[in-house]
Short mmCIF file of C-alpha atoms in Angstrom, two decimals:
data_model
loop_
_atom_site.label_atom_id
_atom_site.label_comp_id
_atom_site.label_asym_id
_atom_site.label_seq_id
_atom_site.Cartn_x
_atom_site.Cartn_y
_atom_site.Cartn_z
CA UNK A 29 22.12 -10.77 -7.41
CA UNK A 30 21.59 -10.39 -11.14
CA UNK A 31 21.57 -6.98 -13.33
CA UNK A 32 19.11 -7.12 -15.93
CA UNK A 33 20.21 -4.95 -18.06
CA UNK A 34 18.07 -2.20 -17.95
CA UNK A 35 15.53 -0.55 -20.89
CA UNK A 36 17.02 2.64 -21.19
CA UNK A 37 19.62 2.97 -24.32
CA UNK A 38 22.90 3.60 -23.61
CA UNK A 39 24.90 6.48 -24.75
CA UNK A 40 26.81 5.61 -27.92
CA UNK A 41 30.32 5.17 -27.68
CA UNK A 42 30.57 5.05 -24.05
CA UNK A 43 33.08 2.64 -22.47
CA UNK A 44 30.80 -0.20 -20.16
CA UNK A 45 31.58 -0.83 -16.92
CA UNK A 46 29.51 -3.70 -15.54
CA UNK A 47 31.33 -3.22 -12.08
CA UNK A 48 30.58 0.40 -11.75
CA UNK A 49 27.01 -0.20 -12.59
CA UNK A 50 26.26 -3.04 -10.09
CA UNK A 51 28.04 -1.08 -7.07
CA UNK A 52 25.98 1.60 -7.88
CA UNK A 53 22.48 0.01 -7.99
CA UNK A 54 23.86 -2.35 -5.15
CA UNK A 55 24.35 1.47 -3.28
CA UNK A 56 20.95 2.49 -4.14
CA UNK A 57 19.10 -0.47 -3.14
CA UNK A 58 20.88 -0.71 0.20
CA UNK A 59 20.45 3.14 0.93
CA UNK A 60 16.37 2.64 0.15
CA UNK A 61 16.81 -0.81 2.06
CA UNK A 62 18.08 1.08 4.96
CA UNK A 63 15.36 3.35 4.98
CA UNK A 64 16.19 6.47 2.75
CA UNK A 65 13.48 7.47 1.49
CA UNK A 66 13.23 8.92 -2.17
CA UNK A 67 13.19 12.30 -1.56
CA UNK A 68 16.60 12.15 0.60
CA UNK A 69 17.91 9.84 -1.61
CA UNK A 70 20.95 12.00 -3.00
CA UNK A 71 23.38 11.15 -6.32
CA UNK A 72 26.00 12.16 -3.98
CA UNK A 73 24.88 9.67 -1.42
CA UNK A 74 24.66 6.87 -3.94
CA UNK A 75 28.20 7.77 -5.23
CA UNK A 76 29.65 8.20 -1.72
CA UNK A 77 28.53 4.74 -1.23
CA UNK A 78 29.45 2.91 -3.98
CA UNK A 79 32.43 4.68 -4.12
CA UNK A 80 32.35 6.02 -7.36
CA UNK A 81 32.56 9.86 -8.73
CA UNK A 82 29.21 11.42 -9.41
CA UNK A 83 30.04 11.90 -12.52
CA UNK A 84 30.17 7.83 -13.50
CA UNK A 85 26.57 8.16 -12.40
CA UNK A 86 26.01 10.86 -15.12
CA UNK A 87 26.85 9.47 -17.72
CA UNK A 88 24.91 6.24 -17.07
CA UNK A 89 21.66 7.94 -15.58
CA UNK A 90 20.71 11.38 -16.46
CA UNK A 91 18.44 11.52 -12.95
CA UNK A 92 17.69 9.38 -9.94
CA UNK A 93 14.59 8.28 -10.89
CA UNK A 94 15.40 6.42 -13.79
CA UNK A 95 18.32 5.07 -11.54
CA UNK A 96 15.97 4.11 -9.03
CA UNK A 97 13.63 2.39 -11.57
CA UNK A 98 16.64 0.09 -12.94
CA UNK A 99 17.42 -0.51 -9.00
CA UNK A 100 14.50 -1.82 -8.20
CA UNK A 101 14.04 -4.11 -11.54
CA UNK A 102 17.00 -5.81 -10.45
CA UNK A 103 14.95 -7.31 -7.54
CA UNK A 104 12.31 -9.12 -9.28
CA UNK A 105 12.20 -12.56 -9.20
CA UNK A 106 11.53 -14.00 -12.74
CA UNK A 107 7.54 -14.78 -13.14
CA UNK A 108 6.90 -18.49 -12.01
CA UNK A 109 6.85 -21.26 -14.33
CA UNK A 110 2.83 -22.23 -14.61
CA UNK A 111 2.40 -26.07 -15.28
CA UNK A 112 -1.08 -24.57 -17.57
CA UNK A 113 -3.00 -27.23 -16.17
CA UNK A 114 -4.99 -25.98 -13.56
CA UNK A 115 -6.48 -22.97 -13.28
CA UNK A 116 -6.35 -23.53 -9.58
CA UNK A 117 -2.88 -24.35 -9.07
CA UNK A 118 -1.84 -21.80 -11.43
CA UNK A 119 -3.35 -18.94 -9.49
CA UNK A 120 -1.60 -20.25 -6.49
CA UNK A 121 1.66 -20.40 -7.78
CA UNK A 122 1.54 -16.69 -8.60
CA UNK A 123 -0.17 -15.48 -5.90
CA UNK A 124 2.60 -17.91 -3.74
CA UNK A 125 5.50 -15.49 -5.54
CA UNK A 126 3.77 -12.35 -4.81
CA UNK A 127 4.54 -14.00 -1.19
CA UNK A 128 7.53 -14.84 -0.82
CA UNK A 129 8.77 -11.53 -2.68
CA UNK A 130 7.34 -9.82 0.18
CA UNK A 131 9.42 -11.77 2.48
CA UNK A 132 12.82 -9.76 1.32
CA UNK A 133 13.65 -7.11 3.21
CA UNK A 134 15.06 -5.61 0.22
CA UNK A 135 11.57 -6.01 -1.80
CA UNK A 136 9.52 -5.02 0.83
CA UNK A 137 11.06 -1.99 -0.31
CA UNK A 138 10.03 -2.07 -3.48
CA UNK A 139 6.81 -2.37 -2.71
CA UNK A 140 7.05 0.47 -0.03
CA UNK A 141 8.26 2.89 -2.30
CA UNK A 142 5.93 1.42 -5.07
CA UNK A 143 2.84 1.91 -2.81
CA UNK A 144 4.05 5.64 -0.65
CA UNK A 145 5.83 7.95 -3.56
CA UNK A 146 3.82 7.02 -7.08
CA UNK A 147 2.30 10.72 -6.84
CA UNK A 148 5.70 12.23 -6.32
CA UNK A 149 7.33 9.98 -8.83
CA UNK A 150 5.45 9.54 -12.03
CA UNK A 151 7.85 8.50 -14.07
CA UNK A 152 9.37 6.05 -11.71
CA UNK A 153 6.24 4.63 -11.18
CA UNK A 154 5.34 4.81 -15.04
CA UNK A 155 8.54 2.57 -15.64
CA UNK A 156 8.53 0.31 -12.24
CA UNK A 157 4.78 -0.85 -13.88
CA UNK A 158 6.12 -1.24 -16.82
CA UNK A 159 8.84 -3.74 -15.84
CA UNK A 160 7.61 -5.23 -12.83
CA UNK A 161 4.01 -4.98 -12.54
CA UNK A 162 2.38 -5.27 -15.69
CA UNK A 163 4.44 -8.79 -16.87
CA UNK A 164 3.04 -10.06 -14.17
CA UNK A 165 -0.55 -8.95 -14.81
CA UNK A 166 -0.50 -10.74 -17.59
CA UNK A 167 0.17 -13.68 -16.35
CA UNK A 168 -2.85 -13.54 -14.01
CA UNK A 169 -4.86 -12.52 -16.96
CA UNK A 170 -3.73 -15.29 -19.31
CA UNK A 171 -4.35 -17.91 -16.34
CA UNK A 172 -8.26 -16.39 -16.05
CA UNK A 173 -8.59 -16.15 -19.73
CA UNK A 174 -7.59 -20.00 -20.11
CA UNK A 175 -9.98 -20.99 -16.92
CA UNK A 176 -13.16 -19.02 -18.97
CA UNK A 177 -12.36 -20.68 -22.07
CA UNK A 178 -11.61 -24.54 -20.37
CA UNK A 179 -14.93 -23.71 -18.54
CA UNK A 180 -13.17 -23.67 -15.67
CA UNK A 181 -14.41 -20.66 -14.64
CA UNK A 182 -17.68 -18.62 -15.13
CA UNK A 183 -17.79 -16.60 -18.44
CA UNK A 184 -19.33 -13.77 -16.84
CA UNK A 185 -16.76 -13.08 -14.33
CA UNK A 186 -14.82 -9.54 -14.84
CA UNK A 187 -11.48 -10.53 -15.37
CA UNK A 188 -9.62 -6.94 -14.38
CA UNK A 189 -12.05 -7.54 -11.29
CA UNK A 190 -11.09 -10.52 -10.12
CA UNK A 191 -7.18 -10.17 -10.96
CA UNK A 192 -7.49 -6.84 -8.40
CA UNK A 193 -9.53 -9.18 -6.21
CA UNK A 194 -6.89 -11.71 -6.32
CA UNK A 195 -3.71 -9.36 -5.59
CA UNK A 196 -5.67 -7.08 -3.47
CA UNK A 197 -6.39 -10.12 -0.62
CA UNK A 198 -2.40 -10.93 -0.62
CA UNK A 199 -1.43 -6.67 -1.11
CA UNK A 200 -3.37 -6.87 2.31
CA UNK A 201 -1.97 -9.35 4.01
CA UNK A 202 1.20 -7.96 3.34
CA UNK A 203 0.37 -4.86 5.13
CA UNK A 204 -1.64 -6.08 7.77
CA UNK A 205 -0.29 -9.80 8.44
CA UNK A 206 1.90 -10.89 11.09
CA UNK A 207 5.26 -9.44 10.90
CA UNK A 208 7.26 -12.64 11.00
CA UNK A 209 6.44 -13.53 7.73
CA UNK A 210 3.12 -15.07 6.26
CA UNK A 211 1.53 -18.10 6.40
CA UNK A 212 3.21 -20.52 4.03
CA UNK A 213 -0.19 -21.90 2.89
CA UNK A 214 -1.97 -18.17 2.23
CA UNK A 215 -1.86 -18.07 -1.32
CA UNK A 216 -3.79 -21.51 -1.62
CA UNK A 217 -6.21 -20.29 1.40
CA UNK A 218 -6.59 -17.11 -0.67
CA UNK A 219 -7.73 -18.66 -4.28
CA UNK A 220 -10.01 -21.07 -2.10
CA UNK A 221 -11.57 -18.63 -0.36
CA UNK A 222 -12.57 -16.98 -3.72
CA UNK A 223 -12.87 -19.53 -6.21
CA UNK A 224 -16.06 -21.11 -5.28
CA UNK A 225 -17.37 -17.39 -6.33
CA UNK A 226 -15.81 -17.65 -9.86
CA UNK A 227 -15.84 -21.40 -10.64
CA UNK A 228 -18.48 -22.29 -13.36
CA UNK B 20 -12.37 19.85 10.39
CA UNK B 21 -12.94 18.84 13.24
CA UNK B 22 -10.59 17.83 16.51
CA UNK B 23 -11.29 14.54 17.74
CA UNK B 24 -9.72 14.39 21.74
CA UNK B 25 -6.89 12.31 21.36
CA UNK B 26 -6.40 9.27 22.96
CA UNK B 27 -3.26 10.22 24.89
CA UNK B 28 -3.62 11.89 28.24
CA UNK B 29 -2.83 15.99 28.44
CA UNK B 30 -0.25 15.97 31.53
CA UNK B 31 -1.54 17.50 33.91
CA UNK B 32 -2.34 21.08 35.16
CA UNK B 33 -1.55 22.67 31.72
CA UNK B 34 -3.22 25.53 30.10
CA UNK B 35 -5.63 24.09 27.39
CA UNK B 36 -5.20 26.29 24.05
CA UNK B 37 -7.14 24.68 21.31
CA UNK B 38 -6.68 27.13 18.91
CA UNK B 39 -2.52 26.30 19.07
CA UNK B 40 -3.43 22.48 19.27
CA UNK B 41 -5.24 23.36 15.92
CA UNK B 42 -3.09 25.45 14.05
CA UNK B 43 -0.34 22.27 15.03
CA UNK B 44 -1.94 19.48 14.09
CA UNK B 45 -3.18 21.83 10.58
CA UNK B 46 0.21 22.52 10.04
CA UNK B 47 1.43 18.84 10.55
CA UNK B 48 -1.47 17.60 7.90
CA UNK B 49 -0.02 20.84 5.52
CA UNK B 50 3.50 19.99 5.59
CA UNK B 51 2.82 15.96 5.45
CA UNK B 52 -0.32 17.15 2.12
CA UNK B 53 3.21 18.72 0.59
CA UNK B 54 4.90 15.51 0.46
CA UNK B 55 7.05 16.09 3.71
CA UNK B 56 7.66 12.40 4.54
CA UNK B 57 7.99 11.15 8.02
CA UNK B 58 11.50 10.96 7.95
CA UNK B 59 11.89 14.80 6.99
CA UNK B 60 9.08 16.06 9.13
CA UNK B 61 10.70 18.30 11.83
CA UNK B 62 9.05 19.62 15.13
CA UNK B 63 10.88 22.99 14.08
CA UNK B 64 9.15 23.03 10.58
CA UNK B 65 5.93 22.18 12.44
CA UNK B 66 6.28 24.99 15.21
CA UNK B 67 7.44 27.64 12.67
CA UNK B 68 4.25 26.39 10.04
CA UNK B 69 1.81 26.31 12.59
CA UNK B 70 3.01 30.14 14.17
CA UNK B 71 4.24 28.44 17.94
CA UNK B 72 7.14 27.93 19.74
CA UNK B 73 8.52 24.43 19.88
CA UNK B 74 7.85 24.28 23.68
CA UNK B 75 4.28 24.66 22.59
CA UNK B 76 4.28 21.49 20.95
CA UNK B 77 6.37 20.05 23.71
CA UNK B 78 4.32 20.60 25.95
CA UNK B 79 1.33 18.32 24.44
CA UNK B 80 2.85 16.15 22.57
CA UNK B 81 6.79 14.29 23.75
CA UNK B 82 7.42 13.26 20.28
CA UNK B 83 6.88 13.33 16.85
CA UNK B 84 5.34 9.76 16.51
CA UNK B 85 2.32 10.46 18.97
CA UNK B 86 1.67 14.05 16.97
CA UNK B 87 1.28 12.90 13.92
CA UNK B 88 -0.92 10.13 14.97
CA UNK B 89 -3.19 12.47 16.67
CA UNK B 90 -3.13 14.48 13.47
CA UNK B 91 -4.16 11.24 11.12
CA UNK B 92 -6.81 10.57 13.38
CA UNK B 93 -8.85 13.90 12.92
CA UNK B 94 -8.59 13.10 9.06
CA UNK B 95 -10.90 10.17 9.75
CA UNK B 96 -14.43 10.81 9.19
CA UNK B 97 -16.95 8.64 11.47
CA UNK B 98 -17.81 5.68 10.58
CA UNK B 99 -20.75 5.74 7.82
CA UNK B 100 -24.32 4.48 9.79
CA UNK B 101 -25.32 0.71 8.23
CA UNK B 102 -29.33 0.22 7.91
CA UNK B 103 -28.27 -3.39 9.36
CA UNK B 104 -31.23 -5.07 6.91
CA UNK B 105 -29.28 -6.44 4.19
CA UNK B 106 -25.23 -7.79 3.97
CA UNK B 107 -25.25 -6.28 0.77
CA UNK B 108 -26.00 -3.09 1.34
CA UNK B 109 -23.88 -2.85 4.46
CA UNK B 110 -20.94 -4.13 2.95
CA UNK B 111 -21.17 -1.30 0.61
CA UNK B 112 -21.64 1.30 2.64
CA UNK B 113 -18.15 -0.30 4.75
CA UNK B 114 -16.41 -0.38 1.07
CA UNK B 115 -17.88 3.24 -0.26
CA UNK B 116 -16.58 4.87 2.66
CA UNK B 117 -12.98 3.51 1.40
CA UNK B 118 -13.25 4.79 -1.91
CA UNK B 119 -14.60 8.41 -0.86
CA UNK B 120 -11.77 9.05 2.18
CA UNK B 121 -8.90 7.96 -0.49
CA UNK B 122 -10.69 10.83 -3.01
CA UNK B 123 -9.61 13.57 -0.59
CA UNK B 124 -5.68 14.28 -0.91
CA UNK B 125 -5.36 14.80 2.85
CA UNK B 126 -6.66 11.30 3.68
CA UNK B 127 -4.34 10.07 0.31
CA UNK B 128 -1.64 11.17 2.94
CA UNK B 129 -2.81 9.31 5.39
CA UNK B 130 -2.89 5.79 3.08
CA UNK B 131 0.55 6.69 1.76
CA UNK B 132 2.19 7.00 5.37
CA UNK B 133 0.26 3.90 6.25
CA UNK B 134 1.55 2.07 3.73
CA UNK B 135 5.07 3.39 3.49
CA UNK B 136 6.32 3.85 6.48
CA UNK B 137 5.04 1.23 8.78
CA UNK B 138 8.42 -0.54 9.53
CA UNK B 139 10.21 2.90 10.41
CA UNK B 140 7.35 3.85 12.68
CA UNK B 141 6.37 0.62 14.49
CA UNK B 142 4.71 3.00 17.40
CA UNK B 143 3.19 5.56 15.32
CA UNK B 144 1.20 2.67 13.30
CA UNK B 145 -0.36 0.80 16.38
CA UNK B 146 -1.85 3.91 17.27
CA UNK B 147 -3.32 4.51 14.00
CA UNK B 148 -4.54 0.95 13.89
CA UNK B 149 -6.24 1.71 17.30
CA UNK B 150 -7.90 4.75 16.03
CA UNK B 151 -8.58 4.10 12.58
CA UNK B 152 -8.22 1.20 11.44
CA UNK B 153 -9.53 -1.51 13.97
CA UNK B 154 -12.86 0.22 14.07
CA UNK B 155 -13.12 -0.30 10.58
CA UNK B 156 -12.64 -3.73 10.73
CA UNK B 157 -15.12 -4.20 13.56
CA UNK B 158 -18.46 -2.57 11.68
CA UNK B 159 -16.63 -4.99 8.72
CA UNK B 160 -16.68 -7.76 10.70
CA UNK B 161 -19.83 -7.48 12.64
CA UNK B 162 -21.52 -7.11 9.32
CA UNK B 163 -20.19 -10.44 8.35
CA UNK B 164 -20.89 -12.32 11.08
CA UNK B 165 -24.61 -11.32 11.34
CA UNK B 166 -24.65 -12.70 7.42
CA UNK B 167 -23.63 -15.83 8.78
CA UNK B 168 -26.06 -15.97 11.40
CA UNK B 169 -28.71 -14.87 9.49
CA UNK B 170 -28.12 -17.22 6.71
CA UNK B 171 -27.12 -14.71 4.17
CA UNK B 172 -23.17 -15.49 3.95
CA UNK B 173 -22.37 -19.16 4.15
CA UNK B 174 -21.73 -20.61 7.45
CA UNK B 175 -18.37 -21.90 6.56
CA UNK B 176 -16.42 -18.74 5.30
CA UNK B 177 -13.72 -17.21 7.19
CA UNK B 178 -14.50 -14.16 8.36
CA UNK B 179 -11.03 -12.06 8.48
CA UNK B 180 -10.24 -14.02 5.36
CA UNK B 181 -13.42 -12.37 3.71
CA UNK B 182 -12.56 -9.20 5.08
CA UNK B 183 -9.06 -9.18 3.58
CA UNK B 184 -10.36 -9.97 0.22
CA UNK B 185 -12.97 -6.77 0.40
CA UNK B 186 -10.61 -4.32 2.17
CA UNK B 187 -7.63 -5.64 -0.37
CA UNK B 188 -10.15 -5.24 -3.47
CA UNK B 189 -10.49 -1.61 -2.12
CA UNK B 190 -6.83 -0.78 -1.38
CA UNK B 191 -5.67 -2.17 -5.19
CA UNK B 192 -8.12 0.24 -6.93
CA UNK B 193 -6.56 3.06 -4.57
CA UNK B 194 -2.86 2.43 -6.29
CA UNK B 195 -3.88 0.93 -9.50
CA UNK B 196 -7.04 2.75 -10.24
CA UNK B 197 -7.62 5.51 -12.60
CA UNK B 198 -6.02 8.86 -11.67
CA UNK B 199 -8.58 10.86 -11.87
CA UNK B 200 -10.68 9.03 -9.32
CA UNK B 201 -12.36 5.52 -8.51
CA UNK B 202 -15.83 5.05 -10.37
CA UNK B 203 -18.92 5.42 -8.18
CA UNK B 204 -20.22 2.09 -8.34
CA UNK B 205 -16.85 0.53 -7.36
CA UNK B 206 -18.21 -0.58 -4.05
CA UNK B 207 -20.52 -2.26 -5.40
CA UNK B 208 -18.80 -3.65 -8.43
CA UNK B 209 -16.83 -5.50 -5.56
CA UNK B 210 -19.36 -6.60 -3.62
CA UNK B 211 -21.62 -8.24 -5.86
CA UNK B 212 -18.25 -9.77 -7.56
CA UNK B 213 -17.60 -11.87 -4.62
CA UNK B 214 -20.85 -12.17 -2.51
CA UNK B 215 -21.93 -15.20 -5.31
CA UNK B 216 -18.86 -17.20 -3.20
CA UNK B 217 -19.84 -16.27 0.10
CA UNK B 218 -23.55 -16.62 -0.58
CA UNK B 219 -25.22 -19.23 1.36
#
């Protein structure tokens, strides 16, 4: 696994300790991967488990939700390369990585704790979008844009619609699809199902 | 609110006392409305919320799974009545009736265990698919299938494919929507976004 290195500044003058940090966020992640939830999820946990004092945690994370928010940045694939030819392959490829995310135990709990603890979490979820979420937005939007404009695509079509059309059909499927994983082609049955709706 | 008779069968010869059953499955819906996730949720903290002994809650219910799937179910209100004239319309109806149960923080709860806590709870969730969910899906899919056969939907869609795309549309504007609640004509705004690719 990779460490981006995360958005927050770091305190001036403080000694870097690349180690420290990636036992720590790999202690986070597995305590949420195991099934802690945020609430119990303790600094003194995380510590205890990446054996390290509290106090290392302090100094790089003033509170666990900003912790937790670097955490779970760390598991995000990059975005997909799009070839930018077709609209219609495009879509699938990006729709195909919201897929196979969801096959990781680990981000399956991202998206868990994405979906169950935004009220309780604002900020978390504030940043999480921010770095995770809203990159890839874009990406969806860009690809509709480019299918209005080619002519590709009707020009009267609500783009913020049918980007939450889009993710919503695989967002369900992960919930409510077969537990051993889903079917390799969904992502292409998805943008099928709904593009002869939005073609021009 | 009303008690719906839960599914599970009251051993027999007990005393009935609906007003404890009541005050229990209020206090379970309190202490989960608080943010008490599943995980934390104590029989204790129940019985001392609700006023009763723990045996009282022993005695109806052997664990904490089957009580608080009893307790989601009385959160859901019936299903709405569909005219059965037009797809449209119905569909709508099937959708509105998402947007207005997530508006109430109670039934927010319900979504947010749903969606978090699925994995940890494996027994808890078939039940509330039984109860809540499934019956959803059937007006949804009855709905659909009389479009086909009536010539309103095309004959070639796929019917749990189109109800993943409406029910997804739904849940998406439930995490990603505005905060201060989903727009009236959101329902709609769906519908008529995709019924253009179902059409016949």
């Amino acid at each position: 696994m990779t460490i981006q290195e995360p958005a927050t500044a770091r305190p001036a003058g403080r000694p870097r300790s690349e180690k420290a940090e990636k036992a720590i966020i790999d202690a986070t992640l597995d305590l949420i991967g195991e099934g802690t939830g945020l609430v119990e999820l303790s600094i003194e946990a995380i510590a205890s488990r990446a054996g390290v004092g509290k106090t290392t945690i302090y100094r790089r994370w003033s509170n666990k939700e900003d912790l937790v928010a670097d955490a779970l940045a760390t598991l995000q694939a990059p975005l997909p390369r799009l070839a930018g030819v077709s609209v219609r392959d495009d879509l699938i490829v990006l729709l195909d990585s919201m897929r196979s995310e969801a096959g990781q135990v680990r981000t399956r709990c991202v998206m868990n704790i994405a979906f169950s603890e935004s009220d309780r979490y604002p900020r978390l979820m504030e940043r999480f979008v921010d770095i995770a979420v809203e990159p890839r937005r874009q990406a969806m939007r860009e690809v509709i844009r480019r299918g209005i404009a080619s002519g590709e695509l009707r020009p009267d079509i609500e783009v913020e619609m049918s980007m939450a059309i889009l993710s919503g059909a695989m967002i369900w499927h992960h919930k409510w699809g077969p537990a051993d994983g889903l079917p390799a082609d969904l992502a292409e049955r998805i943008v099928d199902h709904l593009l002869p709706g939005l073609a021009a």
